[in-house]
Short mmCIF file of C-alpha atoms and ligand atoms in Angstrom, two decimals:
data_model
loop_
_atom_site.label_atom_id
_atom_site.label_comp_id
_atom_site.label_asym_id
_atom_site.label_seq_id
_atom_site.Cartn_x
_atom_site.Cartn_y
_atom_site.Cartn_z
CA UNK A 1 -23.95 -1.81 5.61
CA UNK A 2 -22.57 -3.12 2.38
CA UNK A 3 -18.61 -3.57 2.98
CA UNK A 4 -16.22 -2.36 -0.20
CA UNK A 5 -15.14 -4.62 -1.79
CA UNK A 6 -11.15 -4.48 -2.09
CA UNK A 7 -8.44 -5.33 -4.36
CA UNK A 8 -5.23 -4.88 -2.78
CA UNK A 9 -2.01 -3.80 -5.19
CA UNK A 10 0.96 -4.91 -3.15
CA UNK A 11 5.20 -4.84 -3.41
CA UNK A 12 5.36 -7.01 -0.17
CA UNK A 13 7.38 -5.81 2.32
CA UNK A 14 6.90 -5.12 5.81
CA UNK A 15 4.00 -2.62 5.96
CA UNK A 16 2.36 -3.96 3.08
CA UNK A 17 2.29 -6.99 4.99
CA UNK A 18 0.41 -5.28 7.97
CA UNK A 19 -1.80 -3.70 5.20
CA UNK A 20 -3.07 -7.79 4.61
CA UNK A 21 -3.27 -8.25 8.06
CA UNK A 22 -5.49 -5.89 8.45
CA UNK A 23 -7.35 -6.42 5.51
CA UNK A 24 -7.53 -10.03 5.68
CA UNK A 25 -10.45 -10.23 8.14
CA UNK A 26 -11.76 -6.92 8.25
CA UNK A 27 -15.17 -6.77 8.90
CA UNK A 28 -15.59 -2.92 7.19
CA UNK A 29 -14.07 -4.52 3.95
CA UNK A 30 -14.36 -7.59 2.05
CA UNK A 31 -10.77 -8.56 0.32
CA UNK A 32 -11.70 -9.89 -3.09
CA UNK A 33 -8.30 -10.28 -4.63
CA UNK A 34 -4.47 -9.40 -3.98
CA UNK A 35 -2.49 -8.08 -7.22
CA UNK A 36 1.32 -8.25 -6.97
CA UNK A 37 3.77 -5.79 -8.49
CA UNK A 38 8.08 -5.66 -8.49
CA UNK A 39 8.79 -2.51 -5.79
CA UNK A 40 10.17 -3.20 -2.30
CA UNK A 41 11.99 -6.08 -4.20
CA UNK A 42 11.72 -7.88 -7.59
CA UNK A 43 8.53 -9.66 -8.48
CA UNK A 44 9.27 -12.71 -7.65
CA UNK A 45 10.24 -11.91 -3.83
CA UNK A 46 7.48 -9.72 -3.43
CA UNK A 47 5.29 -12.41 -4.94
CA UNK A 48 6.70 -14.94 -2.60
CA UNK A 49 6.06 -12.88 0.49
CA UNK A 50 3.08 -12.01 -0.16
CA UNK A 51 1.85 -15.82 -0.75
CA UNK A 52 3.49 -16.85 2.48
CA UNK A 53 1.45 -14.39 4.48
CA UNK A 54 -1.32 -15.64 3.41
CA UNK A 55 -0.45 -18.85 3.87
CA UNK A 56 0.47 -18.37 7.10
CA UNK A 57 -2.68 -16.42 8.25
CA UNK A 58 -4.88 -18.85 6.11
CA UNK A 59 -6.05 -15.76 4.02
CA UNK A 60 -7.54 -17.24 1.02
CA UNK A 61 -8.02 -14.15 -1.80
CA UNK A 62 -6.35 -14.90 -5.11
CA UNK A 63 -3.46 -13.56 -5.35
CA UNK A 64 -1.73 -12.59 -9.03
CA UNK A 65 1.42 -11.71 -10.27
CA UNK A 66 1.64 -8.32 -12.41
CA UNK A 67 4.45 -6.50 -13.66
CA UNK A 68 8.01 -7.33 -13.12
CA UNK A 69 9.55 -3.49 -14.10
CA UNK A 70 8.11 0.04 -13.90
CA UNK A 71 7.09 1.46 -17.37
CA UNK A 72 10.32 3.10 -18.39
CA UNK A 73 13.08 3.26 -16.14
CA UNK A 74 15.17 0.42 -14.72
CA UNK A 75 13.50 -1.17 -11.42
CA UNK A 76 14.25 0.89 -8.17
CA UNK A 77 14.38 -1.65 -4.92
CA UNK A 78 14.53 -0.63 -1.31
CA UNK A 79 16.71 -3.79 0.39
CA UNK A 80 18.06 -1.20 2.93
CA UNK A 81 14.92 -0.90 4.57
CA UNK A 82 12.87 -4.51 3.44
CA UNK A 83 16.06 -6.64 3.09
CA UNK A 84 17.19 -9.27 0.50
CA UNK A 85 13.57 -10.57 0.30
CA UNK A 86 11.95 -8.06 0.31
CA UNK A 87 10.27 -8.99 3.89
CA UNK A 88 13.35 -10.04 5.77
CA UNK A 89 12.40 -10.99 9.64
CA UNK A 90 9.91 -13.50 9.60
CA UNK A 91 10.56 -17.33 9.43
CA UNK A 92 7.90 -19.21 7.52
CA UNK A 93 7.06 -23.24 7.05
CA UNK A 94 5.47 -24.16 3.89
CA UNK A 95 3.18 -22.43 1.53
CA UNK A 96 0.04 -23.56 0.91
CA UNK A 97 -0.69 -20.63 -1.66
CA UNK A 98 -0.19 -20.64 -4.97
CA UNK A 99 -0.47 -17.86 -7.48
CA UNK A 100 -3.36 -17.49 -10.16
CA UNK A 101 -2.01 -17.92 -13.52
CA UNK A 102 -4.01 -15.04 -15.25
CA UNK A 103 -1.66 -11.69 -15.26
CA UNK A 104 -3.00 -9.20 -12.49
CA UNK A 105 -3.11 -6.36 -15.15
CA UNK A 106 -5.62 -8.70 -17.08
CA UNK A 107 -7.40 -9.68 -13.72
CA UNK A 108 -7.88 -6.30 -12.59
CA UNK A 109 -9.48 -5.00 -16.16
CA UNK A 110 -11.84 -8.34 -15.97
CA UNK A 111 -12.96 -8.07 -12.58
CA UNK A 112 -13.92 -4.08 -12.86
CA UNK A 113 -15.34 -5.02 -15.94
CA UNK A 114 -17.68 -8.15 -15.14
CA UNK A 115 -19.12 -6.56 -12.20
CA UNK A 116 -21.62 -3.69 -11.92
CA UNK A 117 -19.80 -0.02 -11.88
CA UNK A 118 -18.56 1.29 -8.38
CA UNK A 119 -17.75 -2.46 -6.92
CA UNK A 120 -14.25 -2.41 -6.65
CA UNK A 121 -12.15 -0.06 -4.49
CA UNK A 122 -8.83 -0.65 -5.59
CA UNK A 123 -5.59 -0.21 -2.95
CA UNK A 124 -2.70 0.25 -4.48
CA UNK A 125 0.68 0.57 -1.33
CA UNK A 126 3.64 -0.08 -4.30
CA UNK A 127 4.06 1.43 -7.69
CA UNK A 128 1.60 2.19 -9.68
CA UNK A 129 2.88 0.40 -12.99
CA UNK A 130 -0.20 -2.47 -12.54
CA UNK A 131 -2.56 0.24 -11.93
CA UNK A 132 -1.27 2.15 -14.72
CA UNK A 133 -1.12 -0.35 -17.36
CA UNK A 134 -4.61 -1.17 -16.35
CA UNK A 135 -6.18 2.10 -17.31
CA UNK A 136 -4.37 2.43 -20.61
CA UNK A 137 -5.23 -1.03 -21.81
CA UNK A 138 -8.92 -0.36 -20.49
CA UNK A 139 -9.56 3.47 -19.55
CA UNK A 140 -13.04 2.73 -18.75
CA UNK A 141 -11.71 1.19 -15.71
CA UNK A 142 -11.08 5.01 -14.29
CA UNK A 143 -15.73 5.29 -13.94
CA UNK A 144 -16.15 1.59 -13.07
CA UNK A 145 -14.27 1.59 -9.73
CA UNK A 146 -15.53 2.98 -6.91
CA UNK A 147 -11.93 4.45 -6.39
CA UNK A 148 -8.60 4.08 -5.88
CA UNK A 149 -6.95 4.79 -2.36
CA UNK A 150 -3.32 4.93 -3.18
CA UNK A 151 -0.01 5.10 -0.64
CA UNK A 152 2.31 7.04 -2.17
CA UNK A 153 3.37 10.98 -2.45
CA UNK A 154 3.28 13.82 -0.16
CA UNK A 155 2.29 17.07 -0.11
CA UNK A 156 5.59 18.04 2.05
CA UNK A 157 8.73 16.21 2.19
CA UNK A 158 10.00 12.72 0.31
CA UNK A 159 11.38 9.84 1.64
CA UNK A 160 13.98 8.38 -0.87
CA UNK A 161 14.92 12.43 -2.18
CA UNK A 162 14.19 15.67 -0.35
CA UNK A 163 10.98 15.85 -2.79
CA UNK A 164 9.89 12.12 -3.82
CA UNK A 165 8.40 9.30 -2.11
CA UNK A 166 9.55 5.50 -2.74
CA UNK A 167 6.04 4.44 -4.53
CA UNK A 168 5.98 7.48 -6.71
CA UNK A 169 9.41 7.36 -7.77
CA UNK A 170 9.50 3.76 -8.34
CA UNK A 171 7.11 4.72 -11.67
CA UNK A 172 6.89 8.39 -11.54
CA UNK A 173 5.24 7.93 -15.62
CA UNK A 174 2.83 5.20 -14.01
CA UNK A 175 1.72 7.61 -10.92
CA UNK A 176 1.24 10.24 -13.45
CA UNK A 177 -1.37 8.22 -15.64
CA UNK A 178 -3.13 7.54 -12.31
CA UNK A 179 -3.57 10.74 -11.20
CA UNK A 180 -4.61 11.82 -14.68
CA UNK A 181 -7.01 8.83 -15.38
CA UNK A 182 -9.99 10.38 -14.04
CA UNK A 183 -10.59 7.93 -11.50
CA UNK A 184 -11.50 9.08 -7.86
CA UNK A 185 -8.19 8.73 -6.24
CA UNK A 186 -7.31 9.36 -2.39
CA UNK A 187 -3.69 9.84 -2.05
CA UNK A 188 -2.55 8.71 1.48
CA UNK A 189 0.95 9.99 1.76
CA UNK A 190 3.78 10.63 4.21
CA UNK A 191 1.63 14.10 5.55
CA UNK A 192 -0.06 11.13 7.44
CA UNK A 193 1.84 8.33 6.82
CA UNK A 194 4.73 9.35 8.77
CA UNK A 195 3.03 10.55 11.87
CA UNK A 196 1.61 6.85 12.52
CA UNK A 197 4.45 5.37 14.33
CA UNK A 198 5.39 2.32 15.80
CA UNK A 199 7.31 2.37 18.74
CA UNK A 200 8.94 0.01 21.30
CA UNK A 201 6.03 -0.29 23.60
CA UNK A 202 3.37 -0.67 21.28
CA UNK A 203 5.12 -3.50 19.23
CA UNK A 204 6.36 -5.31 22.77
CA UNK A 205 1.83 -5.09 23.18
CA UNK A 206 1.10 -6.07 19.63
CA UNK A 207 3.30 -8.83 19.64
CA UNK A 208 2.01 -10.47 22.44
CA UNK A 209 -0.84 -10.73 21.60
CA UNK A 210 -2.84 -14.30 21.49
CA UNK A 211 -3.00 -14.23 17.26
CA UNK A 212 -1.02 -15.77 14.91
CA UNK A 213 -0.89 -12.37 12.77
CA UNK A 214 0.11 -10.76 15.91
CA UNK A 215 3.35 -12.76 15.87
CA UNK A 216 4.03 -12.42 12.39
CA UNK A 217 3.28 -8.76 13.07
CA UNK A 218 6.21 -8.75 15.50
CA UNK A 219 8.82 -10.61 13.93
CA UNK A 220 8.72 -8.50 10.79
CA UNK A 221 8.35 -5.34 12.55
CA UNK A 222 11.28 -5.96 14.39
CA UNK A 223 13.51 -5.87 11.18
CA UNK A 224 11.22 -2.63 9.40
CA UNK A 225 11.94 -1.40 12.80
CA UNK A 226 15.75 -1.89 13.21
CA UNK A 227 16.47 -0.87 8.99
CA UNK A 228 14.23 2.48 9.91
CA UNK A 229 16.12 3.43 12.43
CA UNK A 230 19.49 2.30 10.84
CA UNK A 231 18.88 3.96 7.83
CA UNK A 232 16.28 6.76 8.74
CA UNK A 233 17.00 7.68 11.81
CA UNK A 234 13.51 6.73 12.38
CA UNK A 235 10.82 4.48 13.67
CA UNK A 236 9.17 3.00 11.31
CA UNK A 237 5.87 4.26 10.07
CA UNK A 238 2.80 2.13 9.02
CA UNK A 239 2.57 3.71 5.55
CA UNK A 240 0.58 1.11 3.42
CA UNK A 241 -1.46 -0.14 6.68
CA UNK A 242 -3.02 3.67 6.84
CA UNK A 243 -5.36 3.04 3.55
CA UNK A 244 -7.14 -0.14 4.19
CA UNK A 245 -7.80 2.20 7.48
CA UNK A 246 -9.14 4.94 5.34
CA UNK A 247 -11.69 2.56 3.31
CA UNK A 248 -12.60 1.09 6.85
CA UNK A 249 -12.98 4.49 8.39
CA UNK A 250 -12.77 7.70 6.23
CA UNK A 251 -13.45 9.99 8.77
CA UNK A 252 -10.72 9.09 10.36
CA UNK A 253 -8.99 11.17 7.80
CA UNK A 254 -8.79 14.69 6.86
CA UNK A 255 -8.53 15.15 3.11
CA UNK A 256 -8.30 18.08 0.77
CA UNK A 257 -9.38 17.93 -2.55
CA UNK A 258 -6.66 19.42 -4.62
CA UNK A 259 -4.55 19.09 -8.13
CA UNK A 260 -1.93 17.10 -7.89
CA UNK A 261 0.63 16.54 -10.85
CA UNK A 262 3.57 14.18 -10.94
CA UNK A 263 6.60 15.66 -11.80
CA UNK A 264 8.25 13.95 -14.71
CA UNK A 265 11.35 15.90 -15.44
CA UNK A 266 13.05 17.71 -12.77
CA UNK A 267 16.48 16.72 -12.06
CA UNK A 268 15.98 17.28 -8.57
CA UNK A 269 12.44 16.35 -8.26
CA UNK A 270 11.80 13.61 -10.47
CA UNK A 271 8.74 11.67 -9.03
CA UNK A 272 7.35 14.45 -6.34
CA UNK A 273 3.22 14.53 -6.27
CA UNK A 274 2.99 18.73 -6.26
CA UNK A 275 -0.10 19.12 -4.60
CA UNK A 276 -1.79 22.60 -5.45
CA UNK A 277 -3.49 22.85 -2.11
CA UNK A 278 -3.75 26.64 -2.68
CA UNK A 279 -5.41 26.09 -5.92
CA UNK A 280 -3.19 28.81 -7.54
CA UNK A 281 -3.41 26.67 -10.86
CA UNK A 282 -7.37 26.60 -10.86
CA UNK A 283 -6.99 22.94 -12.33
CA UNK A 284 -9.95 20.89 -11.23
CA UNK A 285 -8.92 18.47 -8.32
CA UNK A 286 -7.99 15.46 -8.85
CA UNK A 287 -7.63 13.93 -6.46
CA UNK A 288 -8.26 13.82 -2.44
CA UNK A 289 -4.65 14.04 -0.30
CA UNK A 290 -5.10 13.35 3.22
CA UNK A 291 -3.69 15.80 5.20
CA UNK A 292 -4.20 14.40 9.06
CA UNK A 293 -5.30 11.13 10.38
CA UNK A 294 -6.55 10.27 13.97
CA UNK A 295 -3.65 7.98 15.17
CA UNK A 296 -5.62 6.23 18.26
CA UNK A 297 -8.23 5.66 16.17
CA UNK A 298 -5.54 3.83 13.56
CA UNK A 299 -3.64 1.90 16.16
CA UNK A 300 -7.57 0.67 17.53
CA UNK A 301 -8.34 -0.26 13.99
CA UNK A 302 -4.95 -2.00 13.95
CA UNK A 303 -5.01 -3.96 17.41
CA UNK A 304 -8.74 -4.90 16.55
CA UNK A 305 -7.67 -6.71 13.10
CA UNK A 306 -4.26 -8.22 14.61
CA UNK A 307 -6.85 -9.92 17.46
CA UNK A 308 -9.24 -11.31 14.65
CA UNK A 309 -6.74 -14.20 13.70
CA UNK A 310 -6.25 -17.57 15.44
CA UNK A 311 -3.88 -18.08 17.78
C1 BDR B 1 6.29 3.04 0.75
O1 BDR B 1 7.53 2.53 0.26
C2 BDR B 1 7.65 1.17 0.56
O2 BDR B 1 8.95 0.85 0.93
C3 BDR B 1 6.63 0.87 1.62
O3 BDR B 1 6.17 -0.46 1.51
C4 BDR B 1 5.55 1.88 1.37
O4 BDR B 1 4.60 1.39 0.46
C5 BDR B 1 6.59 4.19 1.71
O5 BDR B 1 7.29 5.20 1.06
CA1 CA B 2 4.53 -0.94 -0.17
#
């Protein structure tokens, strides 16, 4: 079987972090290339994270820096939950990564572009503005990928307001050019998101495990964890890990295809994803919103890639 070949579109912080570990040394997916965008913290920290976990777990996919701001409003961090750097937790020794110097909106166009249609599946767990500013400058890009599987949205509640989730509202204009691209997109949101949770037990396992990803797995989970619960009231729930599991495994997934629109205006409900799943607007879908996910078969997919690194 031919495995997809990803780009991942990170704001490194703790789960996106787990997203690379699992991505890293997948064997379902081959990770061609990591784009960075400003989210979880500014673009520099979550460029800086993201080049010390792969240092530290010897991943070797170029990494690039994108865009520094969302498209229009002022940059919206999240230190409460991912801390002053953006991945606050682990300690790490010297980086032997450096960053590419081409811009990753200018990598992403190049790569889609230079290779044959339906290559690239592109994974997007922070704002969309890279993503976004990708399809204007090259709307082609929308029919030469063979998708985009995006964390962000939900068809039920927010996270950061009672309607909107963090990714969505981070760029709420750069979600909405996504989702109106044309491109096959698969929104994993909290409807799934938030029922994969880690809890004590299974991060006391993970973490002892004989891997060096393992341990990095466990000292930044044990800050995600203590913020979540500090400030949500909750464990914490591997959002941005749950799509490189849907390219491994789809059918771990249940999906709907459905309209979804970003709403741009509301005072209330600025950046929600309102997904028509009744179809009462008879627009054409979309887009396909996952609606459940098998959680043993996500934590198996998880434990399997945490094992596949050195001690
Ligand atoms: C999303 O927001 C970020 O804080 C996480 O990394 C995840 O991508 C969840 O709402
Ligand atoms: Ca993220």
């Amino acid at each position: 079987m031919v495995r997809p070949k990803v780009i991942l579109d990170v704001d490194t912080g703790h789960d996106d972090a787990a997203a690379i570990m699992m991505a890293g040394r997948s064997d379902a997916l081959d990770l061609a290339a990591i784009t960075v965008v400003s989210g979880n913290q500014s673009l520099d920290k979550t460029l800086r994270n993201t080049l010390n976990v792969c240092s530290e777990l010897g991943i070797d996919a170029p990494i690039y820096a994108g865009m520094d701001r969302p498209l229009i409003e002022a940059p919206r961090h999240a230190p409460r939950i991912h801390g002053e750097s953006g991945l606050d937790g682990p300690v790490f020794g010297p980086c032997s990564c450096v960053a590419e110097s081409a811009h990753a909106v200018d990598f992403l166009i190049k790569a889609a572009r230079s290779a044959q249609a339906g290559t690239y599946t592109l994974v997007p767990t922070g704002p969309l503005t890279n993503v976004a500013m990708a399809l204007r400058l090259a709307p082609d890009l929308a029919g030469r990928l063979a998708g985009i599987v995006l964390m962000g949205g939900s068809a039920g509640r927010g996270n950061v307001t009672p309607s909107a989730e963090f990714n969505i509202l981070a760029d709420p204009e750069a979600a909405a050019i996504v989702f109106s691209s044309g491109a096959r997109v698969t929104m994993i949101g909290l409807d799934v998101t938030t029922t994969l949770v880690l809890d004590d037990e299974r991060l006391a396992r993970y973490r002892s495990l004989p891997s060096r990803a393992a341990r990095l797995f466990g000292a930044s989970m044990e800050r995600y964890m203590a913020a979540c619960r500090a400030y949500l009231g909750e464990f914490p729930a591997m959002h941005d890990p749950a799509c490189v599991a849907y390219v491994s495994d789809p059918e771990a997934f249940g999906v709907a295809e459905c309209r979804v629109d970003v709403e741009l205006s509301g005072s209330l409900t600025r950046g929600r994803t309102v997904v028509d799943l009744a179809g009462v607007t008879r627009k054409a879908p979309n887009a396909r919103v996952a609606l459940t996910v098998d959680a043993a078969r996500f934590w198996a997919m998880l434990e399997s890639a945490l094992r596949r690194y050195p001690d």
